[in-house]
PDB file of C-alpha atoms and ligand atoms in Angstrom:
ATOM      1  CA  UNK A  12     -33.363  98.162 -22.544  1.00 45.00           C
ATOM      2  CA  UNK A  13     -34.992  94.731 -22.564  1.00 50.00           C
ATOM      3  CA  UNK A  14     -37.430  93.782 -19.827  1.00 68.00           C
ATOM      4  CA  UNK A  15     -35.163  90.892 -18.850  1.00 89.00           C
ATOM      5  CA  UNK A  16     -32.056  92.300 -17.159  1.00 92.00           C
ATOM      6  CA  UNK A  17     -30.464  89.048 -15.929  1.00 92.00           C
ATOM      7  CA  UNK A  18     -27.677  89.035 -18.517  1.00 88.00           C
ATOM      8  CA  UNK A  19     -27.012  92.759 -18.230  1.00 89.00           C
ATOM      9  CA  UNK A  20     -26.679  92.490 -14.446  1.00 89.00           C
ATOM     10  CA  UNK A  21     -24.342  89.484 -14.634  1.00 86.00           C
ATOM     11  CA  UNK A  22     -22.047  91.498 -16.906  1.00 86.00           C
ATOM     12  CA  UNK A  23     -22.035  94.539 -14.605  1.00 85.00           C
ATOM     13  CA  UNK A  24     -19.998  93.444 -11.573  1.00 79.00           C
ATOM     14  CA  UNK A  25     -17.332  90.790 -11.181  1.00 77.00           C
ATOM     15  CA  UNK A  26     -16.891  90.869  -7.388  1.00 81.00           C
ATOM     16  CA  UNK A  27     -13.310  89.625  -7.832  1.00 78.00           C
ATOM     17  CA  UNK A  28     -11.971  88.562  -4.466  1.00 82.00           C
ATOM     18  CA  UNK A  29     -14.927  90.154  -2.672  1.00 89.00           C
ATOM     19  CA  UNK A  30     -16.661  87.907  -0.151  1.00 92.00           C
ATOM     20  CA  UNK A  31     -19.254  90.414   1.112  1.00 97.00           C
ATOM     21  CA  UNK A  32     -21.302  93.106  -0.633  1.00 97.00           C
ATOM     22  CA  UNK A  33     -23.836  95.594   0.744  1.00 98.00           C
ATOM     23  CA  UNK A  34     -27.229  95.653  -0.965  1.00 98.00           C
ATOM     24  CA  UNK A  35     -29.689  98.517  -0.388  1.00 98.00           C
ATOM     25  CA  UNK A  36     -33.378  97.567  -0.589  1.00 98.00           C
ATOM     26  CA  UNK A  37     -36.180 100.147  -0.788  1.00 98.00           C
ATOM     27  CA  UNK A  38     -39.183  98.146  -2.072  1.00 98.00           C
ATOM     28  CA  UNK A  39     -39.989  94.480  -1.616  1.00 98.00           C
ATOM     29  CA  UNK A  40     -36.376  93.934  -0.596  1.00 98.00           C
ATOM     30  CA  UNK A  41     -37.237  95.674   2.696  1.00 98.00           C
ATOM     31  CA  UNK A  42     -39.979  93.245   3.690  1.00 98.00           C
ATOM     32  CA  UNK A  43     -39.245  90.101   1.685  1.00 97.00           C
ATOM     33  CA  UNK A  44     -35.745  88.859   2.477  1.00 97.00           C
ATOM     34  CA  UNK A  45     -36.000  85.477   0.720  1.00 97.00           C
ATOM     35  CA  UNK A  46     -32.205  85.187   0.596  1.00 98.00           C
ATOM     36  CA  UNK A  47     -29.336  84.588   2.982  1.00 98.00           C
ATOM     37  CA  UNK A  48     -27.707  87.614   4.543  1.00 98.00           C
ATOM     38  CA  UNK A  49     -24.892  88.107   7.016  1.00 98.00           C
ATOM     39  CA  UNK A  50     -26.246  91.270   8.560  1.00 97.00           C
ATOM     40  CA  UNK A  51     -29.183  93.651   8.038  1.00 97.00           C
ATOM     41  CA  UNK A  52     -29.276  97.332   9.021  1.00 97.00           C
ATOM     42  CA  UNK A  53     -31.816 100.138   8.460  1.00 98.00           C
ATOM     43  CA  UNK A  54     -30.192 102.626   6.125  1.00 98.00           C
ATOM     44  CA  UNK A  55     -30.740 105.451   3.642  1.00 98.00           C
ATOM     45  CA  UNK A  56     -29.332 106.749   0.408  1.00 98.00           C
ATOM     46  CA  UNK A  57     -29.195 110.325  -0.828  1.00 98.00           C
ATOM     47  CA  UNK A  58     -30.136 111.686  -4.256  1.00 98.00           C
ATOM     48  CA  UNK A  59     -32.944 109.232  -4.983  1.00 98.00           C
ATOM     49  CA  UNK A  60     -36.722 109.239  -4.455  1.00 98.00           C
ATOM     50  CA  UNK A  61     -38.842 106.077  -4.185  1.00 98.00           C
ATOM     51  CA  UNK A  62     -41.662 106.142  -6.756  1.00 98.00           C
ATOM     52  CA  UNK A  63     -44.301 103.635  -7.884  1.00 98.00           C
ATOM     53  CA  UNK A  64     -43.428 104.311 -11.523  1.00 98.00           C
ATOM     54  CA  UNK A  65     -42.150 100.887 -12.565  1.00 98.00           C
ATOM     55  CA  UNK A  66     -44.398  98.364 -14.262  1.00 98.00           C
ATOM     56  CA  UNK A  67     -44.409  94.769 -13.067  1.00 97.00           C
ATOM     57  CA  UNK A  68     -44.931  92.131 -15.752  1.00 95.00           C
ATOM     58  CA  UNK A  69     -43.765  89.176 -13.723  1.00 94.00           C
ATOM     59  CA  UNK A  70     -44.679  89.614 -10.041  1.00 96.00           C
ATOM     60  CA  UNK A  71     -47.613  91.957  -9.414  1.00 97.00           C
ATOM     61  CA  UNK A  72     -49.034  92.127 -12.918  1.00 96.00           C
ATOM     62  CA  UNK A  73     -48.667  90.605 -16.385  1.00 96.00           C
ATOM     63  CA  UNK A  74     -47.266  91.972 -19.667  1.00 95.00           C
ATOM     64  CA  UNK A  75     -50.857  92.698 -20.772  1.00 96.00           C
ATOM     65  CA  UNK A  76     -51.884  94.274 -17.465  1.00 97.00           C
ATOM     66  CA  UNK A  77     -48.751  95.344 -15.559  1.00 98.00           C
ATOM     67  CA  UNK A  78     -48.801  96.167 -11.876  1.00 98.00           C
ATOM     68  CA  UNK A  79     -47.052  99.196 -10.369  1.00 98.00           C
ATOM     69  CA  UNK A  80     -44.019  98.663  -8.153  1.00 98.00           C
ATOM     70  CA  UNK A  81     -41.252 100.762  -6.638  1.00 98.00           C
ATOM     71  CA  UNK A  82     -38.201 102.116  -8.363  1.00 98.00           C
ATOM     72  CA  UNK A  83     -35.810 104.965  -7.588  1.00 98.00           C
ATOM     73  CA  UNK A  84     -35.781 108.236  -9.497  1.00 98.00           C
ATOM     74  CA  UNK A  85     -32.693 110.453  -9.433  1.00 98.00           C
ATOM     75  CA  UNK A  86     -33.604 113.480  -7.295  1.00 98.00           C
ATOM     76  CA  UNK A  87     -30.725 115.634  -6.044  1.00 98.00           C
ATOM     77  CA  UNK A  88     -30.926 116.234  -2.300  1.00 97.00           C
ATOM     78  CA  UNK A  89     -33.707 113.672  -1.718  1.00 98.00           C
ATOM     79  CA  UNK A  90     -33.377 110.877   0.830  1.00 98.00           C
ATOM     80  CA  UNK A  91     -34.705 107.352   0.389  1.00 98.00           C
ATOM     81  CA  UNK A  92     -34.887 105.142   3.467  1.00 98.00           C
ATOM     82  CA  UNK A  93     -34.734 101.370   3.377  1.00 98.00           C
ATOM     83  CA  UNK A  94     -32.853  98.310   4.549  1.00 98.00           C
ATOM     84  CA  UNK A  95     -29.248  97.371   3.810  1.00 98.00           C
ATOM     85  CA  UNK A  96     -28.152  93.736   3.717  1.00 98.00           C
ATOM     86  CA  UNK A  97     -24.619  92.414   3.806  1.00 98.00           C
ATOM     87  CA  UNK A  98     -24.632  89.445   1.434  1.00 98.00           C
ATOM     88  CA  UNK A  99     -22.207  87.158  -0.303  1.00 97.00           C
ATOM     89  CA  UNK A 100     -21.912  87.821  -4.067  1.00 95.00           C
ATOM     90  CA  UNK A 101     -23.457  84.405  -4.910  1.00 95.00           C
ATOM     91  CA  UNK A 102     -26.800  85.719  -3.639  1.00 96.00           C
ATOM     92  CA  UNK A 103     -26.999  87.921  -6.759  1.00 96.00           C
ATOM     93  CA  UNK A 104     -27.822  84.779  -8.805  1.00 94.00           C
ATOM     94  CA  UNK A 105     -31.162  84.649  -7.027  1.00 97.00           C
ATOM     95  CA  UNK A 106     -31.652  88.417  -6.807  1.00 97.00           C
ATOM     96  CA  UNK A 107     -30.961  89.004 -10.509  1.00 96.00           C
ATOM     97  CA  UNK A 108     -33.781  86.571 -11.354  1.00 95.00           C
ATOM     98  CA  UNK A 109     -36.135  88.117  -8.838  1.00 97.00           C
ATOM     99  CA  UNK A 110     -35.410  91.683 -10.035  1.00 96.00           C
ATOM    100  CA  UNK A 111     -35.130  90.827 -13.753  1.00 93.00           C
ATOM    101  CA  UNK A 112     -38.052  92.961 -14.944  1.00 95.00           C
ATOM    102  CA  UNK A 113     -36.090  96.118 -15.785  1.00 96.00           C
ATOM    103  CA  UNK A 114     -33.907  96.554 -12.704  1.00 97.00           C
ATOM    104  CA  UNK A 115     -30.153  97.085 -13.017  1.00 97.00           C
ATOM    105  CA  UNK A 116     -27.685  96.987 -10.144  1.00 97.00           C
ATOM    106  CA  UNK A 117     -26.298 100.459  -9.514  1.00 96.00           C
ATOM    107  CA  UNK A 118     -23.606 101.636  -7.165  1.00 96.00           C
ATOM    108  CA  UNK A 119     -24.904 103.719  -4.238  1.00 97.00           C
ATOM    109  CA  UNK A 120     -23.468 105.165  -1.044  1.00 98.00           C
ATOM    110  CA  UNK A 121     -25.359 103.671   1.875  1.00 98.00           C
ATOM    111  CA  UNK A 122     -25.672 105.662   5.107  1.00 98.00           C
ATOM    112  CA  UNK A 123     -26.423 103.699   8.253  1.00 98.00           C
ATOM    113  CA  UNK A 124     -28.279 105.152  11.219  1.00 93.00           C
ATOM    114  CA  UNK A 125     -25.107 105.410  13.321  1.00 90.00           C
ATOM    115  CA  UNK A 126     -23.496 107.646  10.680  1.00 93.00           C
ATOM    116  CA  UNK A 127     -21.303 104.942   9.105  1.00 96.00           C
ATOM    117  CA  UNK A 128     -21.318 104.731   5.319  1.00 98.00           C
ATOM    118  CA  UNK A 129     -20.520 101.970   2.829  1.00 97.00           C
ATOM    119  CA  UNK A 130     -20.555 101.546  -0.928  1.00 97.00           C
ATOM    120  CA  UNK A 131     -23.172  99.068  -2.090  1.00 97.00           C
ATOM    121  CA  UNK A 132     -25.596  98.144  -4.826  1.00 97.00           C
ATOM    122  CA  UNK A 133     -29.276  98.867  -5.360  1.00 98.00           C
ATOM    123  CA  UNK A 134     -31.609  97.501  -8.046  1.00 98.00           C
ATOM    124  CA  UNK A 135     -32.940 100.489  -9.967  1.00 98.00           C
ATOM    125  CA  UNK A 136     -35.380 100.359 -12.904  1.00 98.00           C
ATOM    126  CA  UNK A 137     -34.597 103.391 -15.031  1.00 97.00           C
ATOM    127  CA  UNK A 138     -36.892 105.295 -17.400  1.00 97.00           C
ATOM    128  CA  UNK A 139     -35.377 103.509 -20.424  1.00 95.00           C
ATOM    129  CA  UNK A 140     -36.570 100.020 -19.474  1.00 95.00           C
ATOM    130  CA  UNK A 141     -39.535  98.630 -21.403  1.00 94.00           C
ATOM    131  CA  UNK A 142     -41.638  98.020 -18.317  1.00 96.00           C
ATOM    132  CA  UNK A 143     -41.302 101.609 -17.041  1.00 97.00           C
ATOM    133  CA  UNK A 144     -44.698 103.288 -16.651  1.00 98.00           C
ATOM    134  CA  UNK A 145     -43.595 106.687 -15.399  1.00 98.00           C
ATOM    135  CA  UNK A 146     -45.146 109.514 -13.479  1.00 98.00           C
ATOM    136  CA  UNK A 147     -48.820 109.999 -12.765  1.00 98.00           C
ATOM    137  CA  UNK A 148     -50.830 111.237  -9.798  1.00 98.00           C
ATOM    138  CA  UNK A 149     -50.908 109.289  -6.564  1.00 98.00           C
ATOM    139  CA  UNK A 150     -54.653 108.753  -6.962  1.00 98.00           C
ATOM    140  CA  UNK A 151     -54.055 107.188 -10.417  1.00 98.00           C
ATOM    141  CA  UNK A 152     -51.308 105.029  -8.916  1.00 98.00           C
ATOM    142  CA  UNK A 153     -53.660 103.888  -6.134  1.00 98.00           C
ATOM    143  CA  UNK A 154     -56.412 102.985  -8.607  1.00 98.00           C
ATOM    144  CA  UNK A 155     -53.884 101.045 -10.694  1.00 98.00           C
ATOM    145  CA  UNK A 156     -52.514  99.198  -7.642  1.00 98.00           C
ATOM    146  CA  UNK A 157     -56.028  98.361  -6.448  1.00 98.00           C
ATOM    147  CA  UNK A 158     -56.851  96.412  -9.616  1.00 98.00           C
ATOM    148  CA  UNK A 159     -53.540  94.731 -10.551  1.00 98.00           C
ATOM    149  CA  UNK A 160     -52.381  91.213  -9.729  1.00 98.00           C
ATOM    150  CA  UNK A 161     -49.714  88.814 -11.001  1.00 97.00           C
ATOM    151  CA  UNK A 162     -47.949  85.514 -10.280  1.00 97.00           C
ATOM    152  CA  UNK A 163     -46.620  86.802  -6.918  1.00 97.00           C
ATOM    153  CA  UNK A 164     -50.034  88.020  -5.782  1.00 98.00           C
ATOM    154  CA  UNK A 165     -52.062  91.198  -5.497  1.00 98.00           C
ATOM    155  CA  UNK A 166     -50.327  94.482  -6.275  1.00 98.00           C
ATOM    156  CA  UNK A 167     -52.072  95.965  -3.233  1.00 98.00           C
ATOM    157  CA  UNK A 168     -50.378  93.448  -0.933  1.00 98.00           C
ATOM    158  CA  UNK A 169     -46.930  94.480  -2.272  1.00 98.00           C
ATOM    159  CA  UNK A 170     -47.790  98.112  -1.551  1.00 98.00           C
ATOM    160  CA  UNK A 171     -49.233  97.445   1.916  1.00 98.00           C
ATOM    161  CA  UNK A 172     -46.248  95.330   3.012  1.00 98.00           C
ATOM    162  CA  UNK A 173     -43.976  98.202   2.033  1.00 98.00           C
ATOM    163  CA  UNK A 174     -46.095 100.855   3.784  1.00 98.00           C
ATOM    164  CA  UNK A 175     -46.207  98.703   6.953  1.00 98.00           C
ATOM    165  CA  UNK A 176     -42.461  97.980   6.823  1.00 98.00           C
ATOM    166  CA  UNK A 177     -41.656 101.705   6.565  1.00 98.00           C
ATOM    167  CA  UNK A 178     -43.931 102.384   9.550  1.00 98.00           C
ATOM    168  CA  UNK A 179     -42.105  99.697  11.536  1.00 98.00           C
ATOM    169  CA  UNK A 180     -38.828 101.407  10.669  1.00 97.00           C
ATOM    170  CA  UNK A 181     -40.309 104.711  11.891  1.00 98.00           C
ATOM    171  CA  UNK A 182     -39.889 106.281   8.449  1.00 97.00           C
ATOM    172  CA  UNK A 183     -42.339 108.490   6.569  1.00 97.00           C
ATOM    173  CA  UNK A 184     -42.238 108.651   2.765  1.00 98.00           C
ATOM    174  CA  UNK A 185     -44.740 111.282   1.533  1.00 98.00           C
ATOM    175  CA  UNK A 186     -45.280 109.447  -1.800  1.00 98.00           C
ATOM    176  CA  UNK A 187     -46.136 106.210   0.011  1.00 98.00           C
ATOM    177  CA  UNK A 188     -48.330 108.009   2.562  1.00 98.00           C
ATOM    178  CA  UNK A 189     -50.262 109.752  -0.254  1.00 98.00           C
ATOM    179  CA  UNK A 190     -50.884 106.481  -2.139  1.00 98.00           C
ATOM    180  CA  UNK A 191     -51.966 104.819   1.109  1.00 98.00           C
ATOM    181  CA  UNK A 192     -54.532 107.576   1.759  1.00 98.00           C
ATOM    182  CA  UNK A 193     -55.872 107.180  -1.800  1.00 98.00           C
ATOM    183  CA  UNK A 194     -56.127 103.404  -1.378  1.00 98.00           C
ATOM    184  CA  UNK A 195     -58.061 103.888   1.863  1.00 97.00           C
ATOM    185  CA  UNK A 196     -60.572 106.054  -0.039  1.00 97.00           C
ATOM    186  CA  UNK A 197     -61.033 103.246  -2.588  1.00 95.00           C
ATOM    187  CA  UNK A 198     -61.650 100.860   0.334  1.00 88.00           C
TER     188      UNK A 198
HETATM  189  C1  SIN B   8     -36.001  96.865  -3.953  1.00 94.86           C
HETATM  190  O1  SIN B   8     -36.843  96.452  -3.176  1.00 94.86           O
HETATM  191  O2  SIN B   8     -34.928  97.367  -3.524  1.00 94.86           O
HETATM  192  C2  SIN B   8     -36.163  96.773  -5.434  1.00 94.86           C
HETATM  193  C3  SIN B   8     -37.556  96.799  -5.916  1.00 94.86           C
HETATM  194  C4  SIN B   8     -38.409  95.670  -5.439  1.00 94.86           C
HETATM  195  O3  SIN B   8     -37.993  94.507  -5.513  1.00 94.86           O
HETATM  196  O4  SIN B   8     -39.528  95.921  -4.988  1.00 94.86           O
END
């Protein structure tokens, strides 16, 4: 899988006759909505865990010194909380560029807080993409995040925005909480 997924994503869904699509965001898409949306609702998906196992060559790092950003790892029974956006399919032109570094749109079942569900898409960077860094300890992840930076800014800012956004939503993600504690130790 190439590190540029724009073409692959364009070929994935045709959205024939569809004027609205749900998108589930679990990383920067929670706190950086730089796109038009019709509606936004806190939501969760089942069977996936958020992990800082994806490398970032284009936003929070460089190809030579990648940053570490969020992806989803298949994990039966796990819950990942985030934000769902109802968007028009044209918005994927922008999103595919933004998420081009290894992320592919995948179909997920989104559960809203009131119990409603909807089918939607989430950008997931799987273990077969070239930028994938994989599992390591949360203290290693924190040390990595503390030193990385890229065209979109410091890796640490990406992480902190996400940790703060989850707090605002009243959600606790043990992986995020553990990295945050490790980052506090680094100072
Ligand atoms: C997402 O936020 O849903 C995808 C990963 C990211 O852009 O941080």
